[in-house]
Every structure is written in structure tokens, then in C-alpha cells.
């Protein structure tokens, strides 16, 4: 059976940063056929990163995904204040060009 994401769970080089780069690269490759189609890209926590979102947005792709603030260094500081929010709450973040 073909499993396209099996290689993403292995460490290619030492360190979490290399795995994040690999995940971001794979998301970009998988999204390539849909560039400028104004579609949503849904990602789980392993694939979601701020840099990936910033890359896809100018190419006509919006992103929906889960980000764990304690894992991702590029999460905005205002989003890391989880203690100030209600339990089981959701915070939506939107960014648009002015």
C-alpha cells in the first residue's frame, strides 16, 4: 500500500526545525496544482506553520489548521496566552492586506 506521508515521520536530519521544513516543503508540493484557485488548504498540527501560511496566501490559497504555541516558535505572542482564555475555547486569527 502506498503511504505518501510515511517519510515525514522519520527524522531526515537532527532537530525539529528540519522536520518542520520538510513538512512545509511537502505542503507546498501538494498544493501546487491548486495555486490561484482560491481554495482552502486544511492541515493538521504537524504541517501547520506560520511560514507555510505566509507562502500559500499570495498564491490564492487560504489555510485552516491547528497550531500548538509551545511547539511553533513563529506563533504570535498574543496567541500564546492560553491561560487567559476559557477552557476549550477557539481563537481565530485573520490577517489581510491593507
mmCIF file of C-alpha atoms in Angstrom:
data_model
loop_
_atom_site.group_PDB
_atom_site.id
_atom_site.type_symbol
_atom_site.label_atom_id
_atom_site.label_comp_id
_atom_site.label_asym_id
_atom_site.label_seq_id
_atom_site.Cartn_x
_atom_site.Cartn_y
_atom_site.Cartn_z
ATOM 1 C CA UNK A 1 0.000 0.000 0.000
ATOM 2 C CA UNK A 2 1.272 3.462 -0.919
ATOM 3 C CA UNK A 3 1.512 5.862 2.006
ATOM 4 C CA UNK A 4 2.683 9.256 0.767
ATOM 5 C CA UNK A 5 3.430 10.689 4.208
ATOM 6 C CA UNK A 6 5.375 7.830 5.815
ATOM 7 C CA UNK A 7 8.701 9.517 5.152
ATOM 8 C CA UNK A 8 7.602 12.660 7.022
ATOM 9 C CA UNK A 9 7.620 10.908 10.383
ATOM 10 C CA UNK A 10 11.289 9.969 10.146
ATOM 11 C CA UNK A 11 13.987 12.420 11.076
ATOM 12 C CA UNK A 12 15.930 13.314 7.976
ATOM 13 C CA UNK A 13 18.432 15.415 9.904
ATOM 14 C CA UNK A 14 18.726 16.009 13.606
ATOM 15 C CA UNK A 15 16.378 18.580 15.077
ATOM 16 C CA UNK A 16 12.756 19.568 14.914
ATOM 17 C CA UNK A 17 13.468 22.527 12.623
ATOM 18 C CA UNK A 18 14.441 20.233 9.741
ATOM 19 C CA UNK A 19 11.190 18.279 10.143
ATOM 20 C CA UNK A 20 9.175 21.492 10.006
ATOM 21 C CA UNK A 21 10.995 22.485 6.816
ATOM 22 C CA UNK A 22 10.251 19.070 5.327
ATOM 23 C CA UNK A 23 6.564 19.339 6.243
ATOM 24 C CA UNK A 24 6.365 22.832 4.760
ATOM 25 C CA UNK A 25 8.016 21.643 1.559
ATOM 26 C CA UNK A 26 5.551 18.764 1.218
ATOM 27 C CA UNK A 27 2.549 21.056 1.777
ATOM 28 C CA UNK A 28 3.834 23.378 -0.941
ATOM 29 C CA UNK A 29 4.300 20.461 -3.339
ATOM 30 C CA UNK A 30 0.838 19.034 -2.658
ATOM 31 C CA UNK A 31 -0.800 22.458 -3.017
ATOM 32 C CA UNK A 32 0.971 23.287 -6.288
ATOM 33 C CA UNK A 33 -1.840 22.026 -8.596
ATOM 34 C CA UNK A 34 -4.309 24.315 -6.791
ATOM 35 C CA UNK A 35 -2.369 27.597 -6.986
ATOM 36 C CA UNK A 36 -4.634 30.609 -7.666
ATOM 37 C CA UNK A 37 -7.785 28.501 -7.306
ATOM 38 C CA UNK A 38 -8.994 30.368 -4.165
ATOM 39 C CA UNK A 39 -9.311 27.129 -2.185
ATOM 40 C CA UNK A 40 -8.715 26.262 1.454
ATOM 41 C CA UNK A 41 -5.827 24.045 2.493
ATOM 42 C CA UNK A 42 -6.637 22.024 5.625
ATOM 43 C CA UNK A 43 -3.640 20.876 7.688
ATOM 44 C CA UNK A 44 -3.117 19.070 10.956
ATOM 45 C CA UNK A 45 -0.736 20.300 13.649
ATOM 46 C CA UNK A 46 2.336 18.681 12.119
ATOM 47 C CA UNK A 47 2.028 20.582 8.848
ATOM 48 C CA UNK A 48 0.716 23.948 10.080
ATOM 49 C CA UNK A 49 3.268 26.727 10.456
ATOM 50 C CA UNK A 50 3.153 30.475 10.047
ATOM 51 C CA UNK A 51 5.776 30.408 7.294
ATOM 52 C CA UNK A 52 3.745 27.881 5.280
ATOM 53 C CA UNK A 53 0.621 30.023 5.619
ATOM 54 C CA UNK A 54 2.575 33.106 4.527
ATOM 55 C CA UNK A 55 3.807 31.219 1.470
ATOM 56 C CA UNK A 56 0.386 29.904 0.384
ATOM 57 C CA UNK A 57 -1.601 33.122 0.846
ATOM 58 C CA UNK A 58 -0.109 35.073 -2.108
ATOM 59 C CA UNK A 59 -0.758 32.021 -4.285
ATOM 60 C CA UNK A 60 -4.526 32.222 -3.766
ATOM 61 C CA UNK A 61 -4.715 29.557 -1.056
ATOM 62 C CA UNK A 62 -6.083 30.123 2.428
ATOM 63 C CA UNK A 63 -5.162 27.823 5.287
ATOM 64 C CA UNK A 64 -7.029 26.196 8.147
ATOM 65 C CA UNK A 65 -5.035 24.304 10.744
ATOM 66 C CA UNK A 66 -4.139 23.744 14.364
ATOM 67 C CA UNK A 67 -1.063 25.357 15.862
ATOM 68 C CA UNK A 68 0.415 24.407 19.199
ATOM 69 C CA UNK A 69 2.059 27.544 20.563
ATOM 70 C CA UNK A 70 4.555 25.687 22.737
ATOM 71 C CA UNK A 71 5.913 23.831 19.684
ATOM 72 C CA UNK A 72 5.988 26.515 16.977
ATOM 73 C CA UNK A 73 8.400 29.366 17.553
ATOM 74 C CA UNK A 74 6.791 31.580 14.939
ATOM 75 C CA UNK A 75 3.439 31.826 16.751
ATOM 76 C CA UNK A 76 2.455 35.373 17.666
ATOM 77 C CA UNK A 77 2.917 36.270 21.338
ATOM 78 C CA UNK A 78 -0.760 37.221 21.772
ATOM 79 C CA UNK A 79 -1.743 33.665 20.827
ATOM 80 C CA UNK A 80 0.475 32.094 23.475
ATOM 81 C CA UNK A 81 -1.554 33.476 26.372
ATOM 82 C CA UNK A 82 -3.734 30.379 26.659
ATOM 83 C CA UNK A 83 -4.177 30.792 30.423
ATOM 84 C CA UNK A 84 -6.245 33.932 29.825
ATOM 85 C CA UNK A 85 -8.792 32.138 27.608
ATOM 86 C CA UNK A 86 -11.687 29.898 28.580
ATOM 87 C CA UNK A 87 -11.166 26.147 28.613
ATOM 88 C CA UNK A 88 -11.997 24.507 25.242
ATOM 89 C CA UNK A 89 -12.225 27.900 23.543
ATOM 90 C CA UNK A 90 -11.164 28.609 19.985
ATOM 91 C CA UNK A 91 -9.300 31.658 18.792
ATOM 92 C CA UNK A 92 -9.484 32.561 15.121
ATOM 93 C CA UNK A 93 -6.782 34.742 13.619
ATOM 94 C CA UNK A 94 -7.216 36.636 10.385
ATOM 95 C CA UNK A 95 -4.599 38.579 8.508
ATOM 96 C CA UNK A 96 -5.338 40.703 5.479
ATOM 97 C CA UNK A 97 -3.525 43.207 3.328
ATOM 98 C CA UNK A 98 -4.326 46.851 3.907
#
